[in-house]
Coordinates of C-alpha atoms and ligand atoms in Angstrom, one line a residue:
Chain A
M1 CA 86.5 88.2 107.1
L2 CA 86.0 89.2 103.5
D3 CA 88.1 91.7 101.5
I4 CA 85.7 92.6 98.7
T5 CA 84.4 95.4 96.5
A6 CA 80.7 96.0 97.0
K7 CA 78.1 98.2 95.2
V8 CA 76.5 101.0 97.0
I9 CA 72.6 101.0 96.5
E10 CA 71.8 103.9 98.7
N11 CA 73.5 106.7 100.5
R12 CA 70.7 108.7 102.0
L13 CA 70.7 111.8 104.2
L14 CA 68.9 111.1 107.5
S15 CA 69.4 114.4 109.2
E16 CA 70.3 117.5 107.2
K17 CA 71.7 119.6 110.1
G18 CA 73.3 116.6 111.9
R19 CA 74.8 115.3 108.6
I20 CA 73.9 111.7 109.2
Y21 CA 73.7 109.3 106.4
S22 CA 72.5 105.8 105.9
L23 CA 74.6 103.7 103.4
T24 CA 73.4 100.4 102.0
L25 CA 75.7 97.9 100.2
D26 CA 74.4 95.2 97.8
S27 CA 76.4 92.3 99.1
P28 CA 75.0 88.9 100.1
E29 CA 78.6 87.8 100.8
L30 CA 79.1 90.6 103.4
S31 CA 75.7 90.1 105.1
K32 CA 76.0 86.4 105.3
D33 CA 78.0 86.0 108.5
C34 CA 77.6 89.3 110.0
L35 CA 76.5 89.6 113.6
P36 CA 75.2 92.8 115.5
G37 CA 78.1 94.8 117.2
Q38 CA 80.5 93.7 114.4
F39 CA 81.9 96.3 112.1
Y40 CA 83.3 96.8 108.6
E41 CA 86.4 98.8 107.5
I42 CA 85.6 101.0 104.5
K43 CA 88.3 102.4 102.1
V44 CA 87.7 106.1 101.6
G45 CA 89.0 108.5 99.0
G46 CA 88.9 106.5 96.0
L47 CA 91.8 105.4 93.8
D48 CA 95.3 106.4 95.1
S49 CA 93.6 107.9 98.2
R50 CA 95.6 110.0 100.6
F51 CA 93.7 108.3 103.4
L52 CA 95.8 105.3 104.3
L53 CA 93.4 103.9 107.0
R54 CA 90.1 102.5 106.4
R55 CA 87.2 103.8 108.3
P56 CA 85.5 101.5 110.9
F57 CA 81.6 101.5 111.0
S58 CA 79.3 99.3 112.9
V59 CA 76.7 97.1 111.0
A60 CA 73.3 98.9 111.7
F61 CA 71.3 96.1 110.2
C62 CA 71.4 93.6 107.3
D63 CA 69.1 91.3 105.4
D64 CA 70.2 88.3 103.2
K65 CA 71.2 90.6 100.3
T66 CA 72.2 94.0 101.8
V67 CA 74.2 95.5 104.7
T68 CA 73.4 99.0 106.0
I69 CA 75.8 101.2 108.0
R70 CA 75.1 104.7 109.3
Y71 CA 77.5 107.5 109.7
N72 CA 77.9 111.0 110.9
V73 CA 80.1 113.4 108.9
V74 CA 82.9 114.3 111.3
G75 CA 86.1 114.6 109.1
A76 CA 87.5 114.3 105.7
G77 CA 86.9 110.6 105.3
T78 CA 83.2 110.8 106.1
E79 CA 83.0 113.9 104.1
W80 CA 84.2 112.0 101.1
M81 CA 81.6 109.2 101.9
S82 CA 78.8 111.8 101.9
G83 CA 79.5 112.3 98.1
I84 CA 79.1 108.5 97.3
T85 CA 76.4 107.9 94.8
P86 CA 74.3 104.7 94.1
G87 CA 76.1 102.4 91.7
Q88 CA 79.5 103.4 93.1
M89 CA 81.9 100.5 94.2
L90 CA 83.4 100.5 97.7
D91 CA 86.3 98.4 99.1
V92 CA 85.0 96.8 102.3
L93 CA 86.8 94.6 104.9
G94 CA 84.7 92.6 107.3
P95 CA 82.7 91.7 109.2
L96 CA 85.3 92.3 111.9
G97 CA 85.5 91.9 115.7
R98 CA 83.2 90.3 118.2
G99 CA 79.8 91.7 118.5
W100 CA 77.0 91.7 121.2
P101 CA 76.1 88.5 123.0
V102 CA 72.4 88.7 121.8
D103 CA 70.2 86.3 123.6
K104 CA 66.4 86.5 123.0
T105 CA 65.7 84.8 126.4
K106 CA 67.1 87.8 128.1
K107 CA 65.3 91.2 128.5
T108 CA 67.9 93.6 127.2
L109 CA 68.3 97.4 127.7
L110 CA 70.0 99.1 124.7
V111 CA 71.8 102.3 125.6
G112 CA 73.1 104.5 122.7
G113 CA 74.8 107.9 122.6
S114 CA 75.3 109.8 119.3
T115 CA 76.8 107.6 116.7
G116 CA 76.9 104.7 119.3
I117 CA 73.2 104.2 118.5
F118 CA 74.1 102.4 115.3
S119 CA 75.9 99.6 116.9
V120 CA 72.9 99.0 119.4
L121 CA 70.5 99.3 116.4
G122 CA 72.3 96.1 115.2
A123 CA 71.3 94.4 118.4
A124 CA 67.8 95.8 118.2
S125 CA 67.3 94.2 114.8
H126 CA 68.0 90.8 116.4
L127 CA 66.3 91.3 119.7
G128 CA 63.1 93.1 118.7
D129 CA 60.5 93.4 121.5
K130 CA 62.9 91.6 123.9
S131 CA 64.6 94.9 124.2
R132 CA 64.0 98.5 124.9
A133 CA 66.3 101.4 123.7
V134 CA 67.2 104.6 125.5
L135 CA 69.0 107.0 123.2
G136 CA 70.9 110.2 124.1
F137 CA 71.8 113.0 121.6
R138 CA 73.3 116.5 122.0
S139 CA 70.4 118.1 120.3
C140 CA 67.3 117.5 118.1
D141 CA 69.4 118.0 114.9
L142 CA 71.2 114.8 115.6
V143 CA 68.2 112.7 116.5
N144 CA 67.8 109.9 113.9
S145 CA 66.9 106.2 113.4
V146 CA 64.3 106.2 116.0
E147 CA 61.7 104.9 113.5
D148 CA 64.0 102.0 112.7
F149 CA 64.3 100.9 116.3
K150 CA 60.4 101.1 116.4
A151 CA 60.2 99.1 113.2
F152 CA 62.1 96.3 114.9
G153 CA 59.5 96.3 117.6
V154 CA 61.8 98.0 120.1
P155 CA 60.2 100.8 122.3
V156 CA 62.5 103.9 122.4
S157 CA 62.9 106.8 124.8
I158 CA 65.0 109.9 123.8
I159 CA 66.8 112.4 125.9
T160 CA 68.8 115.5 124.6
E161 CA 71.4 117.5 126.4
D162 CA 69.6 120.7 125.5
G163 CA 66.1 119.5 125.7
S164 CA 65.3 120.3 122.1
S165 CA 63.8 116.8 121.5
G166 CA 62.4 114.4 124.2
R167 CA 63.6 115.0 127.7
K168 CA 66.4 117.3 128.7
G169 CA 69.4 115.6 130.4
L170 CA 71.8 112.8 130.1
V171 CA 71.1 109.2 129.1
T172 CA 72.2 107.9 132.5
E173 CA 69.0 109.3 134.0
L174 CA 66.9 107.2 131.6
V175 CA 69.0 104.1 132.3
K176 CA 68.5 104.5 136.0
E177 CA 64.8 104.8 135.7
E178 CA 64.6 101.7 133.5
L179 CA 66.8 99.6 135.7
D180 CA 64.7 100.6 138.8
K181 CA 61.8 98.7 137.1
N182 CA 63.8 95.5 137.8
E183 CA 63.0 94.0 134.4
Y184 CA 66.3 93.7 132.7
D185 CA 68.9 90.9 132.6
T186 CA 71.4 92.6 130.3
V187 CA 72.5 96.0 129.2
F188 CA 74.3 96.9 126.0
I189 CA 75.9 100.3 125.8
C190 CA 77.7 102.2 123.0
G191 CA 78.6 105.8 123.1
S192 CA 81.2 108.2 124.2
T193 CA 83.8 106.9 126.8
L194 CA 82.5 109.3 129.3
M195 CA 78.8 108.1 128.8
M196 CA 79.8 104.4 128.8
K197 CA 81.9 104.8 131.9
S198 CA 79.2 106.6 133.9
V199 CA 76.5 104.1 132.9
A200 CA 78.9 101.2 133.8
E201 CA 79.5 102.8 137.2
L202 CA 75.8 103.2 137.8
L203 CA 75.2 99.5 136.9
K204 CA 77.4 98.3 139.7
D205 CA 74.4 98.7 142.0
Y206 CA 72.2 96.4 139.9
D207 CA 72.2 92.8 139.2
V208 CA 72.5 92.8 135.5
D209 CA 75.2 91.8 132.9
C210 CA 76.6 94.8 131.1
Y211 CA 78.5 95.0 127.8
V212 CA 80.1 98.0 126.2
S213 CA 81.3 98.6 122.6
I214 CA 84.5 100.6 122.6
E215 CA 85.4 102.6 119.6
E216 CA 89.2 103.1 119.8
R217 CA 91.3 104.6 117.0
M218 CA 92.4 101.6 114.9
A219 CA 94.6 100.9 111.9
C220 CA 94.5 97.3 110.6
G221 CA 91.1 96.3 112.0
V222 CA 92.0 92.6 112.1
G223 CA 94.2 92.3 115.1
A224 CA 97.6 92.5 113.5
C225 CA 98.9 95.9 114.5
M226 CA 98.0 96.2 118.3
G227 CA 96.9 99.8 117.6
C228 CA 93.4 99.8 119.1
V229 CA 94.0 98.5 122.6
V230 CA 91.8 98.7 125.7
K231 CA 92.8 98.1 129.3
I232 CA 91.1 94.9 130.5
K233 CA 91.3 93.1 133.8
A234 CA 93.4 90.0 133.6
D235 CA 94.5 87.2 135.8
N236 CA 98.2 88.2 135.9
E237 CA 100.6 89.9 138.4
Q238 CA 99.6 93.5 137.4
G239 CA 95.9 92.6 137.2
W240 CA 95.3 93.9 133.7
E241 CA 96.4 93.7 130.0
Y242 CA 95.8 95.5 126.8
K243 CA 93.3 93.8 124.5
R244 CA 92.5 94.7 120.9
A245 CA 89.2 96.5 120.3
C246 CA 89.2 95.2 116.8
A247 CA 89.7 91.5 117.7
E248 CA 88.8 90.7 121.2
G249 CA 86.3 93.7 121.0
P250 CA 84.7 96.1 120.2
V251 CA 82.2 94.6 122.6
F252 CA 83.7 93.9 126.1
N253 CA 82.1 92.9 129.4
A254 CA 81.8 96.2 131.2
A255 CA 82.9 94.6 134.5
E256 CA 86.3 93.8 133.0
V257 CA 87.1 97.3 131.6
I258 CA 89.5 99.5 133.4
W259 CA 88.3 103.0 132.5
Chain B
M1 CA 101.4 84.1 78.8
E2 CA 101.8 80.6 77.5
N3 CA 104.9 81.4 75.3
T4 CA 106.6 83.6 77.9
K5 CA 109.2 81.8 79.9
K6 CA 108.3 81.4 83.6
V7 CA 110.1 84.0 85.7
D8 CA 112.4 82.8 88.5
M9 CA 110.9 84.6 91.5
T10 CA 113.4 83.2 94.1
V11 CA 116.0 85.4 95.8
D12 CA 118.8 84.8 98.1
I13 CA 118.8 86.8 101.3
A14 CA 121.7 86.3 103.8
G15 CA 122.4 82.9 102.2
I16 CA 118.8 81.7 102.4
R17 CA 116.7 81.0 99.3
L18 CA 113.3 82.7 99.5
K19 CA 110.2 81.9 97.3
N20 CA 109.9 85.5 96.3
P21 CA 111.3 88.9 97.4
V22 CA 108.1 90.1 99.2
M23 CA 107.8 90.1 103.0
T24 CA 105.4 91.6 105.4
S25 CA 107.1 93.9 108.0
S26 CA 107.3 93.5 111.7
G27 CA 104.4 94.9 113.7
T28 CA 102.0 95.1 110.9
C29 CA 101.2 91.4 110.4
G30 CA 101.2 90.1 114.0
Y31 CA 102.4 86.5 114.1
G32 CA 100.9 85.6 110.8
R33 CA 97.4 84.6 111.7
D34 CA 95.4 87.8 111.3
Y35 CA 95.3 88.0 107.5
L36 CA 94.8 84.3 106.9
D37 CA 91.5 84.9 105.2
I38 CA 93.4 86.9 102.6
W39 CA 96.9 85.5 102.3
S40 CA 99.0 82.9 104.1
P41 CA 102.5 83.6 105.4
A42 CA 103.6 80.6 103.4
E43 CA 102.9 82.5 100.1
L44 CA 105.4 85.3 101.1
G45 CA 109.2 85.3 100.7
A46 CA 109.2 85.5 104.4
I47 CA 107.2 86.9 107.3
M48 CA 108.8 89.4 109.7
V49 CA 106.9 88.8 112.9
K50 CA 106.0 91.5 115.6
A51 CA 108.9 92.2 117.9
V52 CA 109.5 89.8 120.7
S53 CA 111.3 90.6 123.9
I54 CA 112.6 88.4 126.7
E55 CA 109.8 89.3 129.0
P56 CA 106.2 90.2 127.9
R57 CA 105.6 94.0 127.3
N58 CA 102.4 96.1 127.8
G59 CA 103.4 98.7 125.3
N60 CA 102.2 102.3 125.4
P61 CA 98.7 103.6 126.5
P62 CA 96.1 104.3 123.9
P63 CA 95.4 106.2 121.6
R64 CA 98.4 104.6 119.7
I65 CA 97.2 105.5 116.2
A66 CA 96.8 108.8 114.3
E67 CA 96.4 109.2 110.5
I68 CA 98.7 111.5 108.6
P69 CA 98.4 112.5 104.9
S70 CA 99.1 109.2 103.0
G71 CA 100.3 107.5 106.1
V72 CA 99.9 106.5 109.8
L73 CA 101.6 107.5 113.0
N74 CA 101.9 104.8 115.6
S75 CA 103.2 104.5 119.2
I76 CA 102.5 100.8 119.9
G77 CA 105.5 100.6 122.2
L78 CA 106.4 96.9 121.4
Q79 CA 103.5 95.2 123.1
N80 CA 104.2 91.5 122.8
P81 CA 103.6 88.3 124.8
G82 CA 107.4 87.5 125.2
V83 CA 109.8 85.4 123.2
R84 CA 108.9 82.1 125.0
H85 CA 105.3 82.4 124.2
F86 CA 106.2 83.0 120.6
I87 CA 108.5 79.9 120.5
E88 CA 105.8 77.7 122.1
T89 CA 102.8 78.8 120.1
D90 CA 103.3 80.8 116.9
L91 CA 106.7 79.7 115.6
P92 CA 105.8 75.9 115.4
W93 CA 102.6 76.8 113.6
L94 CA 104.4 79.2 111.2
K95 CA 106.9 76.5 110.4
S96 CA 104.3 73.7 110.0
I97 CA 102.5 75.7 107.3
G98 CA 105.8 76.2 105.4
A99 CA 106.5 79.9 106.2
T100 CA 110.0 81.3 106.2
V101 CA 110.1 83.2 109.5
I102 CA 112.1 86.2 110.4
V103 CA 112.0 86.9 114.1
N104 CA 112.2 90.6 115.0
V105 CA 113.9 90.9 118.5
V106 CA 114.0 93.8 120.9
G107 CA 115.6 94.5 124.2
Y108 CA 116.3 97.2 126.7
T109 CA 120.0 96.1 126.9
A110 CA 122.4 94.0 125.0
D111 CA 121.9 91.2 127.4
D112 CA 118.2 91.3 126.7
Y113 CA 118.9 90.8 123.1
A114 CA 121.3 88.1 123.8
A115 CA 118.9 86.2 126.1
C116 CA 116.2 86.2 123.3
V117 CA 118.6 85.1 120.6
E118 CA 120.0 82.3 122.8
L119 CA 116.4 80.9 123.0
L120 CA 115.7 81.4 119.3
D121 CA 118.9 79.8 118.4
E122 CA 117.5 76.4 119.5
T123 CA 114.5 76.7 117.3
D124 CA 113.8 76.4 113.6
A125 CA 113.3 80.1 113.1
D126 CA 115.0 81.0 109.8
M127 CA 116.5 84.4 110.5
I128 CA 116.9 87.0 113.3
E129 CA 116.1 90.6 112.8
L130 CA 117.6 92.9 115.5
N131 CA 115.2 95.8 116.1
I132 CA 117.6 98.5 117.3
S133 CA 115.5 101.3 115.9
C134 CA 112.1 101.4 117.6
P135 CA 111.1 105.1 117.9
N136 CA 108.4 104.4 120.6
V137 CA 110.4 103.5 123.6
A138 CA 112.3 105.8 126.0
G139 CA 116.0 106.4 125.6
K140 CA 118.4 106.6 122.7
P141 CA 118.1 103.5 120.6
I142 CA 121.2 101.6 119.9
G143 CA 120.7 102.0 116.2
A144 CA 121.4 105.7 116.5
D145 CA 125.0 105.0 117.4
A146 CA 127.5 103.3 115.0
K147 CA 129.8 101.9 117.7
A148 CA 126.9 100.5 119.8
T149 CA 125.4 98.9 116.6
E150 CA 128.7 97.2 115.8
T151 CA 129.2 95.9 119.3
L152 CA 125.7 94.6 119.7
T153 CA 125.8 92.9 116.3
N154 CA 129.1 91.4 117.1
Q155 CA 127.9 90.1 120.5
I156 CA 124.9 88.5 118.9
R157 CA 127.1 87.1 116.0
N158 CA 129.0 85.1 118.6
I159 CA 125.7 83.6 120.0
T160 CA 124.0 82.3 116.7
K161 CA 124.9 80.9 113.4
K162 CA 121.5 82.0 112.1
P163 CA 121.4 84.8 109.6
I164 CA 121.3 88.2 111.4
I165 CA 119.5 91.2 110.0
I166 CA 119.9 94.6 111.5
K167 CA 116.8 96.8 111.2
L168 CA 118.0 100.3 110.7
S169 CA 116.5 103.6 111.9
P170 CA 116.0 106.6 109.6
N171 CA 116.3 108.7 112.7
V172 CA 120.1 109.2 112.2
T173 CA 122.4 111.7 110.5
S174 CA 124.1 109.1 108.3
I175 CA 122.3 105.9 107.5
T176 CA 125.4 104.4 105.7
E177 CA 127.5 104.8 108.8
I178 CA 125.2 102.6 110.8
A179 CA 124.7 100.1 108.0
L180 CA 128.5 99.8 107.6
A181 CA 128.8 99.4 111.4
A182 CA 126.2 96.5 111.2
E183 CA 128.2 94.9 108.3
A184 CA 131.5 95.3 110.4
G185 CA 129.8 93.6 113.4
G186 CA 129.0 90.6 111.3
A187 CA 125.5 91.1 110.1
D188 CA 124.2 89.2 107.1
A189 CA 121.7 91.7 106.0
V190 CA 120.2 95.1 106.9
S191 CA 116.5 96.0 106.6
L192 CA 115.3 99.5 106.4
I193 CA 113.5 101.7 107.2
N194 CA 112.0 101.6 110.6
C195 CA 109.6 104.5 111.3
P196 CA 110.8 108.2 111.1
M197 CA 109.5 110.0 114.2
G198 CA 106.5 112.3 113.9
M199 CA 103.7 114.0 115.9
R200 CA 100.2 115.3 115.5
I201 CA 98.0 117.6 117.7
N202 CA 94.3 117.9 118.1
I203 CA 93.7 121.5 117.8
N204 CA 90.4 121.4 119.6
T205 CA 91.7 119.7 122.8
R206 CA 95.2 121.0 122.3
K207 CA 96.4 117.5 123.1
P208 CA 98.7 115.3 121.1
M209 CA 96.8 112.8 119.0
L210 CA 99.0 110.0 120.6
A211 CA 99.1 109.3 124.3
N212 CA 102.8 108.8 123.9
I213 CA 103.0 112.4 122.3
T214 CA 105.4 111.3 119.5
G215 CA 105.2 108.2 117.2
G216 CA 106.7 106.6 114.1
M217 CA 105.5 107.4 110.6
S218 CA 104.8 104.7 108.0
G219 CA 103.0 104.4 104.7
P220 CA 103.4 106.1 101.3
A221 CA 104.3 109.4 103.2
V222 CA 107.7 108.0 104.0
F223 CA 108.4 106.2 100.6
P224 CA 110.7 108.8 99.1
L225 CA 112.7 108.9 102.3
A226 CA 113.0 105.1 102.5
L227 CA 113.9 104.8 98.8
R228 CA 116.7 107.4 99.2
M229 CA 118.1 105.6 102.2
V230 CA 117.9 102.2 100.6
W231 CA 119.7 103.5 97.6
Q232 CA 122.5 105.0 99.8
T233 CA 122.8 101.9 101.9
A234 CA 122.9 99.4 99.0
N235 CA 125.7 101.4 97.5
A236 CA 127.6 101.3 100.7
V237 CA 127.4 97.7 101.9
N238 CA 128.1 94.3 100.4
I239 CA 125.5 92.3 102.5
S240 CA 121.8 91.9 101.5
V241 CA 119.5 94.8 101.7
I242 CA 115.8 94.4 102.6
G243 CA 114.1 97.6 101.6
G244 CA 110.8 98.9 102.6
G245 CA 108.7 102.0 103.9
G246 CA 105.6 103.1 102.2
I247 CA 105.3 100.3 99.7
V248 CA 101.7 99.6 98.7
K249 CA 101.7 98.8 95.1
W250 CA 104.0 96.5 92.9
E251 CA 105.4 99.6 91.1
D252 CA 106.7 100.8 94.5
A253 CA 108.4 97.4 95.0
V254 CA 110.1 97.7 91.6
E255 CA 111.4 101.1 92.5
M256 CA 112.7 99.9 95.8
M257 CA 114.5 97.0 94.1
M258 CA 115.9 99.2 91.4
A259 CA 117.4 101.4 94.1
G260 CA 119.2 98.3 95.4
A261 CA 116.9 96.2 97.6
D262 CA 117.3 92.4 97.3
A263 CA 113.9 92.0 98.8
V264 CA 111.2 94.3 100.0
F265 CA 108.8 94.5 102.9
I266 CA 105.2 95.8 103.2
G267 CA 104.0 97.2 106.4
A268 CA 101.3 99.9 106.7
G269 CA 100.4 99.2 103.1
L270 CA 98.4 96.2 104.6
F271 CA 96.1 98.6 106.3
Y272 CA 95.2 100.3 103.0
D273 CA 95.1 97.1 100.9
P274 CA 95.3 93.8 102.9
A275 CA 95.9 91.8 99.8
S276 CA 98.8 94.0 98.8
P277 CA 101.5 91.3 99.3
L278 CA 99.9 89.0 96.8
K279 CA 99.3 91.9 94.3
V280 CA 103.0 92.9 94.6
I281 CA 104.3 89.3 94.1
E282 CA 102.1 89.1 91.0
G283 CA 103.0 92.6 89.7
L284 CA 106.7 91.8 90.0
E285 CA 106.4 88.6 88.0
K286 CA 104.4 90.4 85.4
Y287 CA 107.0 93.3 85.1
C288 CA 109.7 90.7 84.7
C289 CA 107.7 88.9 82.0
D290 CA 107.0 92.3 80.2
N291 CA 110.7 93.3 80.4
N292 CA 112.2 89.9 79.5
L293 CA 113.8 89.4 82.9
S294 CA 114.3 85.7 83.6
N295 CA 114.9 86.3 87.4
V296 CA 113.3 88.8 89.6
N297 CA 116.7 89.6 91.2
M298 CA 117.6 91.2 87.9
I299 CA 115.6 94.3 89.0
T300 CA 117.8 94.8 91.9
D301 CA 120.3 97.7 91.4
S302 CA 119.1 98.2 87.8
L303 CA 118.9 101.9 88.3
I304 CA 120.4 104.0 85.5
T305 CA 121.8 107.3 87.0
D306 CA 123.3 108.6 83.7
R307 CA 121.1 111.2 82.1
Ligands
LIG401 C1 84.4 99.7 115.9 C2 84.0 101.1 115.5 C3 82.6 101.2 115.1 C4 82.2 102.5 114.6 N1 81.0 102.6 114.2 C5 80.5 103.9 113.7 C6 79.2 104.0 113.2 O1 78.4 103.0 113.1 N2 78.8 105.3 112.8 C7 79.6 106.4 112.8 O2 79.2 107.4 112.4 N3 80.9 106.2 113.3 C8 81.3 105.0 113.8 N4 82.6 104.9 114.2 C9 83.4 106.1 114.3 C10 84.0 106.3 112.8 O3 84.9 105.3 112.5 C11 84.7 107.7 112.6 O4 83.8 108.6 112.9 C12 85.3 107.8 111.3 O5 86.5 106.9 111.2 C13 85.8 109.2 111.0 O6 86.5 109.3 109.9 P1 86.8 110.7 109.2 O7 87.8 110.6 108.2 O8 85.6 111.4 108.8 O9 87.4 111.6 110.5 P2 88.8 112.1 110.8 O10 88.8 112.6 112.2 O11 89.4 113.0 109.7 O12 89.7 110.7 110.9 C14 91.1 110.6 111.1 C15 91.4 109.3 111.6 O13 90.8 109.1 113.0 C16 89.9 108.0 113.0 N5 88.7 108.4 113.9 C17 88.1 109.6 113.9 N6 87.1 109.5 114.7 C18 87.1 108.3 115.2 C19 86.2 107.6 116.2 N7 85.3 108.3 116.8 N8 86.6 106.3 116.6 C20 87.5 105.6 116.0 N9 88.3 106.2 115.0 C21 88.1 107.5 114.7 C22 89.5 107.7 111.5 O14 89.2 106.4 111.3 C23 90.8 108.1 110.9 O15 91.8 107.0 110.9 C24 83.1 103.6 114.7 C25 84.5 103.5 115.2 C26 84.9 102.2 115.5 C27 86.2 102.0 116.1
LIG402 C1 101.7 99.5 113.9 C2 103.2 99.3 113.5 C3 103.9 98.5 114.4 C4 105.3 98.3 114.1 N1 106.0 97.5 115.0 C5 107.3 97.2 114.7 C6 108.1 96.3 115.5 O1 107.6 95.6 116.4 N2 109.4 96.0 115.1 C7 109.9 96.7 114.1 O2 111.1 96.4 113.7 N3 109.3 97.6 113.2 C8 107.9 97.9 113.6 N4 107.2 98.7 112.8 C9 107.9 99.3 111.6 C10 107.6 98.6 110.3 O3 108.0 97.2 110.4 C11 108.2 99.3 109.1 O4 109.6 99.3 109.3 C12 107.8 100.8 109.0 O5 106.4 100.9 109.3 C13 108.0 101.3 107.6 O6 107.4 100.5 106.6 P1 105.9 100.7 106.0 O7 105.8 102.2 105.6 O8 105.8 99.8 104.9 O9 105.0 100.4 107.1 C14 105.9 98.9 113.0 C15 105.1 99.7 112.2 C16 103.7 99.9 112.4 C17 102.9 100.8 111.5

């Protein structure tokens, strides 16, 4: 984990209506040990910011010199981020947490919903054509990053809730169709709790390993404050314990999560 | 810097000499391992570890965190692996690296506190901080009642010779009344503030932001409240005062010491700037140099109230 100030080299609008941005940092230090599924905590609001908490974002992809994250403007912190200009310096903590158990010998299905697609994009960048992605969005305004999955050699199917782009429906339908092909060893899912829960439920009928990335509200991001816990099965009297999304997660084995 | 005399950064708290007056507060720095890439507990005056109880606790359901302007609301609910686990694993490690360890203890009953302290008394933990002020567990905290505070402090005083710190709650009518009760019960120091209670609502779902509905506030939002309470308390008691609440920068620590704190703690400030403890230590030293103070403890109580 590094606590550094890094220079922004790009903060590009990907989807005007959806207000989705791609932010790239020039930092060989940050990109050095970063694994897909891990995340960074970014300080927002500038000097003497009224935002005490740093904002967590998954690594979308990195090369030896740069790190890219992608974000949707949803509140005051991400609103501030949308005004960042190249050359600006950002305080970044990371890489944090435990990422996806990427394994190129395994055929992996990547399942992403809304901003959850950025975490699985990280896995796509490592797995390439050993994986396939199914992505769900609310509407066509929010569809983004599809070309990036393809550039990593990953075939993509899209589904939208209102049918404005790709098929109409929920991502679970695409997951079921893919799994019925009996090709996959592993499934990685990141999206809303509702989506992850229903996909994990569906997967119980298939012989595949399934991992989910859980984005819980967090404070420290490093494991110190016990703020971002997730209920996980455990070998104790009550049968469960609270584990930290920022330290033991955000990626958990779906079979161990108590939804 | 060469011709400036070196500042003596040590302070005495409850009869124990600390390397410097900067601590990290209970619940924000775990058991000392999580920030190792940035600072070591051995660099601090002391580390106040996350509360331990006689039996492990699950804590409250998530979400446990919500942001507030210049602060954070939490409802952790004292999740911890139990005092025995701490004594077996974290404490020996903390002592082996040279940290001064303040163990934050919590219980449902006076007997719970006593059972924990009996176990800790056998160890080389440096001080015991009785957390009688957690806002996130059901029932009226002992720290809201002067008589109960004095009785508990006295009961624990009879169990251990280790310095006892009483962690005070700001959720009281008179902070000095409780601080004096702790002193009367035999405490060696008081630490304050724990979190004032607060609440947030998501207007779209009409649900509270925290699963536990209410939570404790920390961060710069509570700094003026903490400063006022530390000032009142330091003027009332003769024992050591450890002041904190909202400290992020070294300037905040100077203010807190001027108001009467003998040492300071940083909690939620770590979330904003994980390196803040080191920056505060450095800043205090520089402030002393710039103002010709040979010892950092000369800042304590240096407030001038005459206009
Ligand atoms: C491990 C992890 C990885 C993430 N990766 C991405 C990503 O790659 N791209 C992306 O667009 N978003 C991602 N998110 C969600 C992102 O952190 C939030 O959208 C962002 O913090 C919102 O900040 P805000 O100030 O704009 O919103 P506000 O609602 O004003 O924020 C208020 C507080 O709530 C927290 N918060 C709000 N929404 C969320 C959320 N969904 N999850 C967790 N905390 C939240 C904020 O961090 C802040 O502390 C991730 C979250 C986590 C936990
Ligand atoms: C996430 C979190 C957990 C906390 N846990 C404890 C605890 O276990 N015991 C305790 O005495 N205080 C606990 N506190 C209170 C802090 O130690 C401190 O008194 C308070 O947050 C005010 O200081 P600050 O504004 O510097 O954080 C906790 C605070 C936070 C934010």
